[in-house]
PDB file of C-alpha atoms in Angstrom:
ATOM      1  CA  UNK A   1      12.930   4.210  42.637  1.00 45.00           C
ATOM      2  CA  UNK A   2      12.161   6.920  40.247  1.00 72.00           C
ATOM      3  CA  UNK A   3       9.298   5.310  38.051  1.00 76.00           C
ATOM      4  CA  UNK A   4       9.641   7.630  35.446  1.00 84.00           C
ATOM      5  CA  UNK A   5      13.477   6.941  34.884  1.00 82.00           C
ATOM      6  CA  UNK A   6      14.681   4.102  36.305  1.00 84.00           C
ATOM      7  CA  UNK A   7      18.250   3.913  37.682  1.00 83.00           C
ATOM      8  CA  UNK A   8      19.045   1.004  35.009  1.00 81.00           C
ATOM      9  CA  UNK A   9      17.352   2.809  31.969  1.00 84.00           C
ATOM     10  CA  UNK A  10      19.056   6.201  33.255  1.00 82.00           C
ATOM     11  CA  UNK A  11      22.489   4.954  33.185  1.00 82.00           C
ATOM     12  CA  UNK A  12      22.407   2.847  29.990  1.00 85.00           C
ATOM     13  CA  UNK A  13      20.488   5.679  28.120  1.00 85.00           C
ATOM     14  CA  UNK A  14      19.431   8.635  29.471  1.00 85.00           C
ATOM     15  CA  UNK A  15      17.379   9.777  26.286  1.00 86.00           C
ATOM     16  CA  UNK A  16      15.003   7.133  26.933  1.00 85.00           C
ATOM     17  CA  UNK A  17      13.920   8.933  29.996  1.00 86.00           C
ATOM     18  CA  UNK A  18      12.727  12.030  27.945  1.00 86.00           C
ATOM     19  CA  UNK A  19       9.376  12.998  28.751  1.00 86.00           C
ATOM     20  CA  UNK A  20       6.530  14.224  26.210  1.00 81.00           C
ATOM     21  CA  UNK A  21       3.100  15.371  25.725  1.00 85.00           C
ATOM     22  CA  UNK A  22       1.108  13.416  22.986  1.00 83.00           C
ATOM     23  CA  UNK A  23      -2.301  12.945  23.951  1.00 88.00           C
ATOM     24  CA  UNK A  24      -5.084  15.158  24.595  1.00 89.00           C
ATOM     25  CA  UNK A  25      -6.037  14.152  28.499  1.00 87.00           C
ATOM     26  CA  UNK A  26      -2.173  15.213  29.677  1.00 86.00           C
ATOM     27  CA  UNK A  27      -1.763  18.623  31.062  1.00 82.00           C
ATOM     28  CA  UNK A  28       1.358  18.118  32.830  1.00 79.00           C
ATOM     29  CA  UNK A  29       4.066  15.268  33.583  1.00 83.00           C
ATOM     30  CA  UNK A  30       2.916  13.936  36.916  1.00 83.00           C
ATOM     31  CA  UNK A  31       2.062  10.236  36.890  1.00 86.00           C
ATOM     32  CA  UNK A  32      -1.812  11.122  37.569  1.00 85.00           C
ATOM     33  CA  UNK A  33      -1.721  13.585  34.630  1.00 87.00           C
ATOM     34  CA  UNK A  34      -3.535  10.742  32.430  1.00 91.00           C
ATOM     35  CA  UNK A  35      -6.233   9.005  34.783  1.00 92.00           C
ATOM     36  CA  UNK A  36      -8.618   7.716  32.225  1.00 94.00           C
ATOM     37  CA  UNK A  37      -5.874   7.065  29.444  1.00 94.00           C
ATOM     38  CA  UNK A  38      -4.112   5.178  32.374  1.00 94.00           C
ATOM     39  CA  UNK A  39      -7.112   3.284  34.097  1.00 96.00           C
ATOM     40  CA  UNK A  40      -8.877   1.905  31.338  1.00 97.00           C
ATOM     41  CA  UNK A  41      -5.851  -0.072  30.413  1.00 96.00           C
ATOM     42  CA  UNK A  42      -7.006  -2.553  32.920  1.00 97.00           C
ATOM     43  CA  UNK A  43      -9.527  -3.842  30.234  1.00 97.00           C
ATOM     44  CA  UNK A  44      -6.143  -5.476  28.639  1.00 97.00           C
ATOM     45  CA  UNK A  45      -5.658  -7.192  32.251  1.00 97.00           C
ATOM     46  CA  UNK A  46      -9.367  -8.431  32.307  1.00 98.00           C
ATOM     47  CA  UNK A  47      -9.244  -9.994  28.670  1.00 98.00           C
ATOM     48  CA  UNK A  48      -6.252 -11.639  29.530  1.00 98.00           C
ATOM     49  CA  UNK A  49      -7.969 -13.037  32.794  1.00 98.00           C
ATOM     50  CA  UNK A  50     -10.508 -14.215  30.530  1.00 98.00           C
ATOM     51  CA  UNK A  51      -8.776 -15.798  27.862  1.00 98.00           C
ATOM     52  CA  UNK A  52      -6.513 -17.514  30.530  1.00 98.00           C
ATOM     53  CA  UNK A  53     -10.130 -19.196  32.031  1.00 98.00           C
ATOM     54  CA  UNK A  54     -11.271 -19.849  28.638  1.00 98.00           C
ATOM     55  CA  UNK A  55      -7.900 -21.640  27.509  1.00 98.00           C
ATOM     56  CA  UNK A  56      -7.949 -23.569  30.739  1.00 98.00           C
ATOM     57  CA  UNK A  57     -11.895 -24.613  30.361  1.00 97.00           C
ATOM     58  CA  UNK A  58     -11.687 -25.466  26.562  1.00 97.00           C
ATOM     59  CA  UNK A  59      -8.136 -26.019  25.882  1.00 96.00           C
ATOM     60  CA  UNK A  60      -6.811 -25.631  22.418  1.00 96.00           C
ATOM     61  CA  UNK A  61      -3.861 -28.407  22.614  1.00 94.00           C
ATOM     62  CA  UNK A  62      -2.344 -27.915  19.111  1.00 94.00           C
ATOM     63  CA  UNK A  63      -1.988 -24.105  19.673  1.00 95.00           C
ATOM     64  CA  UNK A  64      -1.439 -23.912  23.113  1.00 96.00           C
ATOM     65  CA  UNK A  65       2.046 -22.500  23.406  1.00 96.00           C
ATOM     66  CA  UNK A  66       1.122 -19.684  20.705  1.00 97.00           C
ATOM     67  CA  UNK A  67      -2.213 -19.198  22.724  1.00 97.00           C
ATOM     68  CA  UNK A  68      -0.581 -18.620  26.193  1.00 98.00           C
ATOM     69  CA  UNK A  69       2.090 -16.600  24.043  1.00 98.00           C
ATOM     70  CA  UNK A  70      -0.974 -14.596  22.887  1.00 98.00           C
ATOM     71  CA  UNK A  71      -2.439 -13.974  26.491  1.00 98.00           C
ATOM     72  CA  UNK A  72       0.897 -13.059  27.922  1.00 98.00           C
ATOM     73  CA  UNK A  73       1.274 -10.297  25.246  1.00 98.00           C
ATOM     74  CA  UNK A  74      -1.860  -8.967  26.056  1.00 98.00           C
ATOM     75  CA  UNK A  75      -1.172  -8.712  29.879  1.00 98.00           C
ATOM     76  CA  UNK A  76       2.122  -6.752  29.326  1.00 97.00           C
ATOM     77  CA  UNK A  77       0.297  -4.576  26.587  1.00 96.00           C
ATOM     78  CA  UNK A  78      -1.863  -3.484  29.379  1.00 96.00           C
ATOM     79  CA  UNK A  79       1.027  -3.031  31.943  1.00 96.00           C
ATOM     80  CA  UNK A  80       3.041  -1.304  29.480  1.00 95.00           C
ATOM     81  CA  UNK A  81       0.652   1.131  28.270  1.00 94.00           C
ATOM     82  CA  UNK A  82      -0.068   2.054  31.735  1.00 95.00           C
ATOM     83  CA  UNK A  83       3.675   2.961  32.589  1.00 93.00           C
ATOM     84  CA  UNK A  84       3.654   4.816  29.290  1.00 92.00           C
ATOM     85  CA  UNK A  85       0.088   6.849  30.160  1.00 93.00           C
ATOM     86  CA  UNK A  86       1.640   7.537  33.720  1.00 92.00           C
ATOM     87  CA  UNK A  87       5.507   8.306  33.064  1.00 91.00           C
ATOM     88  CA  UNK A  88       5.227   9.704  29.315  1.00 89.00           C
ATOM     89  CA  UNK A  89       8.675   8.404  28.398  1.00 90.00           C
ATOM     90  CA  UNK A  90      10.172   7.311  25.600  1.00 89.00           C
ATOM     91  CA  UNK A  91      11.278   4.142  27.079  1.00 90.00           C
ATOM     92  CA  UNK A  92       7.468   3.405  27.991  1.00 90.00           C
ATOM     93  CA  UNK A  93       6.550   4.069  24.582  1.00 88.00           C
ATOM     94  CA  UNK A  94       8.424   0.493  23.772  1.00 89.00           C
ATOM     95  CA  UNK A  95       6.478  -1.252  26.616  1.00 91.00           C
ATOM     96  CA  UNK A  96       3.442  -0.207  25.424  1.00 91.00           C
ATOM     97  CA  UNK A  97       4.055  -0.797  21.686  1.00 89.00           C
ATOM     98  CA  UNK A  98       5.986  -3.935  21.593  1.00 92.00           C
ATOM     99  CA  UNK A  99       3.494  -6.536  23.239  1.00 95.00           C
ATOM    100  CA  UNK A 100       1.071  -5.254  20.682  1.00 92.00           C
ATOM    101  CA  UNK A 101       3.362  -5.913  17.974  1.00 91.00           C
ATOM    102  CA  UNK A 102       4.221  -9.399  19.321  1.00 95.00           C
ATOM    103  CA  UNK A 103       0.554 -10.165  19.910  1.00 96.00           C
ATOM    104  CA  UNK A 104      -0.377  -9.485  15.906  1.00 94.00           C
ATOM    105  CA  UNK A 105       2.531 -11.803  14.851  1.00 95.00           C
ATOM    106  CA  UNK A 106       1.284 -14.381  17.094  1.00 97.00           C
ATOM    107  CA  UNK A 107      -2.319 -14.121  15.306  1.00 96.00           C
ATOM    108  CA  UNK A 108      -0.692 -13.781  11.527  1.00 96.00           C
ATOM    109  CA  UNK A 109       1.594 -16.905  12.342  1.00 97.00           C
ATOM    110  CA  UNK A 110      -1.944 -18.874  13.289  1.00 96.00           C
ATOM    111  CA  UNK A 111      -3.543 -17.476  10.486  1.00 96.00           C
ATOM    112  CA  UNK A 112      -0.870 -18.771   8.059  1.00 96.00           C
ATOM    113  CA  UNK A 113      -0.028 -21.939   9.298  1.00 96.00           C
ATOM    114  CA  UNK A 114      -3.533 -23.261  10.749  1.00 94.00           C
ATOM    115  CA  UNK A 115      -6.096 -21.757   8.814  1.00 95.00           C
ATOM    116  CA  UNK A 116      -3.932 -21.426   5.428  1.00 95.00           C
ATOM    117  CA  UNK A 117      -2.222 -24.323   5.933  1.00 94.00           C
ATOM    118  CA  UNK A 118       1.337 -22.752   4.787  1.00 96.00           C
ATOM    119  CA  UNK A 119       4.519 -24.441   5.828  1.00 96.00           C
ATOM    120  CA  UNK A 120       6.771 -22.753   8.317  1.00 96.00           C
ATOM    121  CA  UNK A 121       9.222 -21.427   6.290  1.00 97.00           C
ATOM    122  CA  UNK A 122       6.631 -19.555   4.197  1.00 97.00           C
ATOM    123  CA  UNK A 123       4.961 -18.128   6.957  1.00 97.00           C
ATOM    124  CA  UNK A 124       8.088 -17.170   8.420  1.00 97.00           C
ATOM    125  CA  UNK A 125       8.927 -15.166   5.159  1.00 97.00           C
ATOM    126  CA  UNK A 126       5.190 -13.729   5.655  1.00 96.00           C
ATOM    127  CA  UNK A 127       5.977 -12.551   8.872  1.00 95.00           C
ATOM    128  CA  UNK A 128       9.473 -11.113   8.502  1.00 95.00           C
ATOM    129  CA  UNK A 129       7.762  -9.147   5.463  1.00 93.00           C
ATOM    130  CA  UNK A 130       4.682  -7.645   7.507  1.00 91.00           C
ATOM    131  CA  UNK A 131       7.487  -6.558   9.982  1.00 89.00           C
ATOM    132  CA  UNK A 132       9.616  -4.971   7.139  1.00 87.00           C
ATOM    133  CA  UNK A 133       6.524  -3.238   6.123  1.00 84.00           C
ATOM    134  CA  UNK A 134       4.903  -2.106   9.359  1.00 81.00           C
ATOM    135  CA  UNK A 135       8.317  -0.700  10.337  1.00 77.00           C
ATOM    136  CA  UNK A 136       8.731   0.999   6.982  1.00 72.00           C
ATOM    137  CA  UNK A 137       5.237   2.354   6.480  1.00 59.00           C
ATOM    138  CA  UNK A 138       5.494   5.131   9.086  1.00 53.00           C
ATOM    139  CA  UNK A 139       7.725   7.245   6.600  1.00 51.00           C
ATOM    140  CA  UNK A 140       6.057   6.375   3.319  1.00 46.00           C
ATOM    141  CA  UNK A 141       2.403   7.596   4.546  1.00 47.00           C
ATOM    142  CA  UNK A 142       1.784  11.563   4.139  1.00 45.00           C
ATOM    143  CA  UNK A 143       2.286  13.050   7.304  1.00 45.00           C
ATOM    144  CA  UNK A 144      -1.324  14.481   7.530  1.00 45.00           C
ATOM    145  CA  UNK A 145      -2.858  10.924   7.175  1.00 43.00           C
ATOM    146  CA  UNK A 146      -2.740   8.687  10.001  1.00 42.00           C
ATOM    147  CA  UNK A 147      -0.013  10.953  11.511  1.00 47.00           C
ATOM    148  CA  UNK A 148       0.357   9.074  14.755  1.00 57.00           C
ATOM    149  CA  UNK A 149      -1.204   5.352  13.848  1.00 61.00           C
ATOM    150  CA  UNK A 150       0.867   4.689  10.495  1.00 67.00           C
ATOM    151  CA  UNK A 151       2.338   1.586  12.038  1.00 77.00           C
ATOM    152  CA  UNK A 152      -0.918   0.434  12.691  1.00 83.00           C
ATOM    153  CA  UNK A 153      -2.243   0.418   9.126  1.00 85.00           C
ATOM    154  CA  UNK A 154      -0.588  -2.682   8.008  1.00 86.00           C
ATOM    155  CA  UNK A 155      -1.965  -5.236  10.898  1.00 90.00           C
ATOM    156  CA  UNK A 156      -5.671  -3.502  10.330  1.00 92.00           C
ATOM    157  CA  UNK A 157      -5.278  -4.334   6.365  1.00 92.00           C
ATOM    158  CA  UNK A 158      -3.984  -7.570   7.388  1.00 93.00           C
ATOM    159  CA  UNK A 159      -6.905  -8.516   9.238  1.00 95.00           C
ATOM    160  CA  UNK A 160      -9.106  -7.605   6.825  1.00 96.00           C
ATOM    161  CA  UNK A 161      -7.418  -9.526   4.257  1.00 96.00           C
ATOM    162  CA  UNK A 162      -7.258 -12.579   6.141  1.00 96.00           C
ATOM    163  CA  UNK A 163     -11.457 -12.083   7.081  1.00 97.00           C
ATOM    164  CA  UNK A 164     -12.090 -11.931   3.281  1.00 96.00           C
ATOM    165  CA  UNK A 165     -10.069 -14.825   2.597  1.00 96.00           C
ATOM    166  CA  UNK A 166     -11.798 -17.201   5.511  1.00 96.00           C
ATOM    167  CA  UNK A 167     -15.208 -15.815   4.618  1.00 94.00           C
ATOM    168  CA  UNK A 168     -14.746 -16.967   0.886  1.00 94.00           C
ATOM    169  CA  UNK A 169     -13.519 -20.288   2.244  1.00 92.00           C
ATOM    170  CA  UNK A 170     -16.402 -20.686   4.197  1.00 92.00           C
ATOM    171  CA  UNK A 171     -14.387 -20.921   7.653  1.00 93.00           C
ATOM    172  CA  UNK A 172     -16.218 -19.721  10.847  1.00 92.00           C
ATOM    173  CA  UNK A 173     -13.348 -17.812  11.944  1.00 96.00           C
ATOM    174  CA  UNK A 174     -13.894 -15.432   9.023  1.00 96.00           C
ATOM    175  CA  UNK A 175     -16.876 -13.831  10.745  1.00 96.00           C
ATOM    176  CA  UNK A 176     -14.388 -13.587  13.956  1.00 97.00           C
ATOM    177  CA  UNK A 177     -11.715 -11.795  12.010  1.00 97.00           C
ATOM    178  CA  UNK A 178     -14.211  -9.609  10.267  1.00 97.00           C
ATOM    179  CA  UNK A 179     -15.381  -8.318  13.378  1.00 97.00           C
ATOM    180  CA  UNK A 180     -11.734  -7.834  14.584  1.00 97.00           C
ATOM    181  CA  UNK A 181     -11.122  -5.811  11.693  1.00 97.00           C
ATOM    182  CA  UNK A 182     -13.988  -3.642  12.238  1.00 97.00           C
ATOM    183  CA  UNK A 183     -13.158  -2.880  15.976  1.00 98.00           C
ATOM    184  CA  UNK A 184      -9.420  -2.406  14.863  1.00 96.00           C
ATOM    185  CA  UNK A 185     -10.747   0.386  12.487  1.00 95.00           C
ATOM    186  CA  UNK A 186     -12.813   1.774  15.235  1.00 96.00           C
ATOM    187  CA  UNK A 187     -10.012   1.436  17.363  1.00 95.00           C
ATOM    188  CA  UNK A 188      -7.594   3.262  14.910  1.00 92.00           C
ATOM    189  CA  UNK A 189     -10.332   6.148  14.472  1.00 93.00           C
ATOM    190  CA  UNK A 190     -10.413   6.958  17.885  1.00 94.00           C
ATOM    191  CA  UNK A 191      -6.975   7.086  18.310  1.00 91.00           C
ATOM    192  CA  UNK A 192      -6.491   9.737  15.422  1.00 89.00           C
ATOM    193  CA  UNK A 193      -9.392  11.579  16.465  1.00 92.00           C
ATOM    194  CA  UNK A 194      -7.919  12.598  20.029  1.00 90.00           C
ATOM    195  CA  UNK A 195      -5.910  15.445  18.784  1.00 88.00           C
ATOM    196  CA  UNK A 196      -8.373  17.320  16.503  1.00 90.00           C
ATOM    197  CA  UNK A 197     -11.322  16.525  19.270  1.00 93.00           C
ATOM    198  CA  UNK A 198      -9.286  17.773  21.902  1.00 91.00           C
ATOM    199  CA  UNK A 199     -10.962  21.458  22.132  1.00 88.00           C
ATOM    200  CA  UNK A 200     -14.416  19.749  21.998  1.00 93.00           C
ATOM    201  CA  UNK A 201     -13.838  16.553  24.484  1.00 92.00           C
ATOM    202  CA  UNK A 202     -11.244  17.551  27.046  1.00 89.00           C
ATOM    203  CA  UNK A 203     -10.104  14.265  28.221  1.00 90.00           C
ATOM    204  CA  UNK A 204      -9.779  13.059  24.747  1.00 93.00           C
ATOM    205  CA  UNK A 205     -10.742  10.110  22.671  1.00 95.00           C
ATOM    206  CA  UNK A 206      -7.732   8.049  23.367  1.00 94.00           C
ATOM    207  CA  UNK A 207      -9.394   5.865  26.102  1.00 96.00           C
ATOM    208  CA  UNK A 208     -11.611   4.576  23.890  1.00 97.00           C
ATOM    209  CA  UNK A 209      -8.684   2.947  21.822  1.00 96.00           C
ATOM    210  CA  UNK A 210      -7.650   0.941  24.739  1.00 96.00           C
ATOM    211  CA  UNK A 211     -11.533  -0.159  25.660  1.00 97.00           C
ATOM    212  CA  UNK A 212     -11.675  -1.306  21.792  1.00 97.00           C
ATOM    213  CA  UNK A 213      -8.241  -2.524  21.575  1.00 97.00           C
ATOM    214  CA  UNK A 214      -9.026  -4.978  24.600  1.00 98.00           C
ATOM    215  CA  UNK A 215     -12.150  -6.058  22.478  1.00 98.00           C
ATOM    216  CA  UNK A 216     -10.121  -6.893  19.331  1.00 98.00           C
ATOM    217  CA  UNK A 217      -7.523  -8.829  21.698  1.00 98.00           C
ATOM    218  CA  UNK A 218     -10.585 -10.733  23.177  1.00 98.00           C
ATOM    219  CA  UNK A 219     -12.029 -11.618  19.702  1.00 98.00           C
ATOM    220  CA  UNK A 220      -8.754 -12.797  18.291  1.00 98.00           C
ATOM    221  CA  UNK A 221      -7.838 -14.900  21.335  1.00 98.00           C
ATOM    222  CA  UNK A 222     -11.379 -16.360  21.738  1.00 98.00           C
ATOM    223  CA  UNK A 223     -10.953 -17.155  17.987  1.00 97.00           C
ATOM    224  CA  UNK A 224      -7.646 -18.779  18.268  1.00 97.00           C
ATOM    225  CA  UNK A 225      -8.767 -20.871  21.386  1.00 97.00           C
ATOM    226  CA  UNK A 226     -12.263 -21.868  19.941  1.00 97.00           C
ATOM    227  CA  UNK A 227     -11.662 -21.745  15.843  1.00 96.00           C
ATOM    228  CA  UNK A 228      -8.123 -22.564  15.024  1.00 93.00           C
ATOM    229  CA  UNK A 229      -7.838 -26.299  13.246  1.00 91.00           C
ATOM    230  CA  UNK A 230      -4.988 -27.981  14.114  1.00 86.00           C
ATOM    231  CA  UNK A 231      -1.730 -28.451  12.534  1.00 79.00           C
ATOM    232  CA  UNK A 232      -1.972 -29.363   8.738  1.00 66.00           C
ATOM    233  CA  UNK A 233      -5.746 -29.473   9.375  1.00 65.00           C
ATOM    234  CA  UNK A 234      -6.220 -26.618   6.940  1.00 58.00           C
ATOM    235  CA  UNK A 235      -3.947 -28.242   4.016  1.00 49.00           C
ATOM    236  CA  UNK A 236      -6.259 -31.298   4.495  1.00 53.00           C
ATOM    237  CA  UNK A 237      -9.858 -31.281   2.077  1.00 49.00           C
ATOM    238  CA  UNK A 238     -12.713 -32.514   3.689  1.00 47.00           C
ATOM    239  CA  UNK A 239     -14.281 -35.559   1.766  1.00 40.00           C
ATOM    240  CA  UNK A 240     -17.456 -34.916   0.094  1.00 44.00           C
ATOM    241  CA  UNK A 241     -20.240 -37.095   0.754  1.00 43.00           C
ATOM    242  CA  UNK A 242     -20.301 -38.803  -2.865  1.00 45.00           C
ATOM    243  CA  UNK A 243     -16.750 -39.403  -2.497  1.00 44.00           C
ATOM    244  CA  UNK A 244     -15.179 -42.941  -1.829  1.00 42.00           C
ATOM    245  CA  UNK A 245     -12.524 -43.949   0.158  1.00 37.00           C
ATOM    246  CA  UNK A 246      -9.248 -44.225  -1.560  1.00 33.00           C
TER     247      UNK A 246
END
């Protein structure tokens, strides 16, 4: 089977098999043209394995389905990114990016429904709005600013916003979300520095994006497992010591 252009894809949409050069490390179109960028995606698989182990050892049963979906998304993201950095094709871009988007949607849904106590209908509107803003942000941001990472700006802003709100509410998850946002900012900086620093660093800086993105995924999944309140718990106000039961 041709890994670069599998027959199923070639027959249905040959344009998806087009190869292109995006990152500094790539010097050709062989499967081994980006060894560092390809190998560092193993970090995602490691994170998925450790997250699965944590969920089994200390299960969050209330959000178990969403947590397992997030773990699977991280593993698929690692596989998809490896495919992209070996094949450098259009179809592999989708295999690379879609699991990350699914992961962020799960994180947003957990934040809205568990930490903030939003009803499902309100959270669904917010998630759909997030999708619209994410896919609409690319053309709106000047080409000189975040030329390749415009679609990652909305998730970054969401993480910082959630972190600030949780910190103000005194939630222990606030620290995790703030740390995740800082790591995400560093990851995005590494991603955007790959081209400008190519002359000075021949192998580029994109591999740091992979390692930091894996750390980001671990922070958020760990928080989802250990720090996510049960459904409806965020909407219930804790009783003060001086309050009397009704």
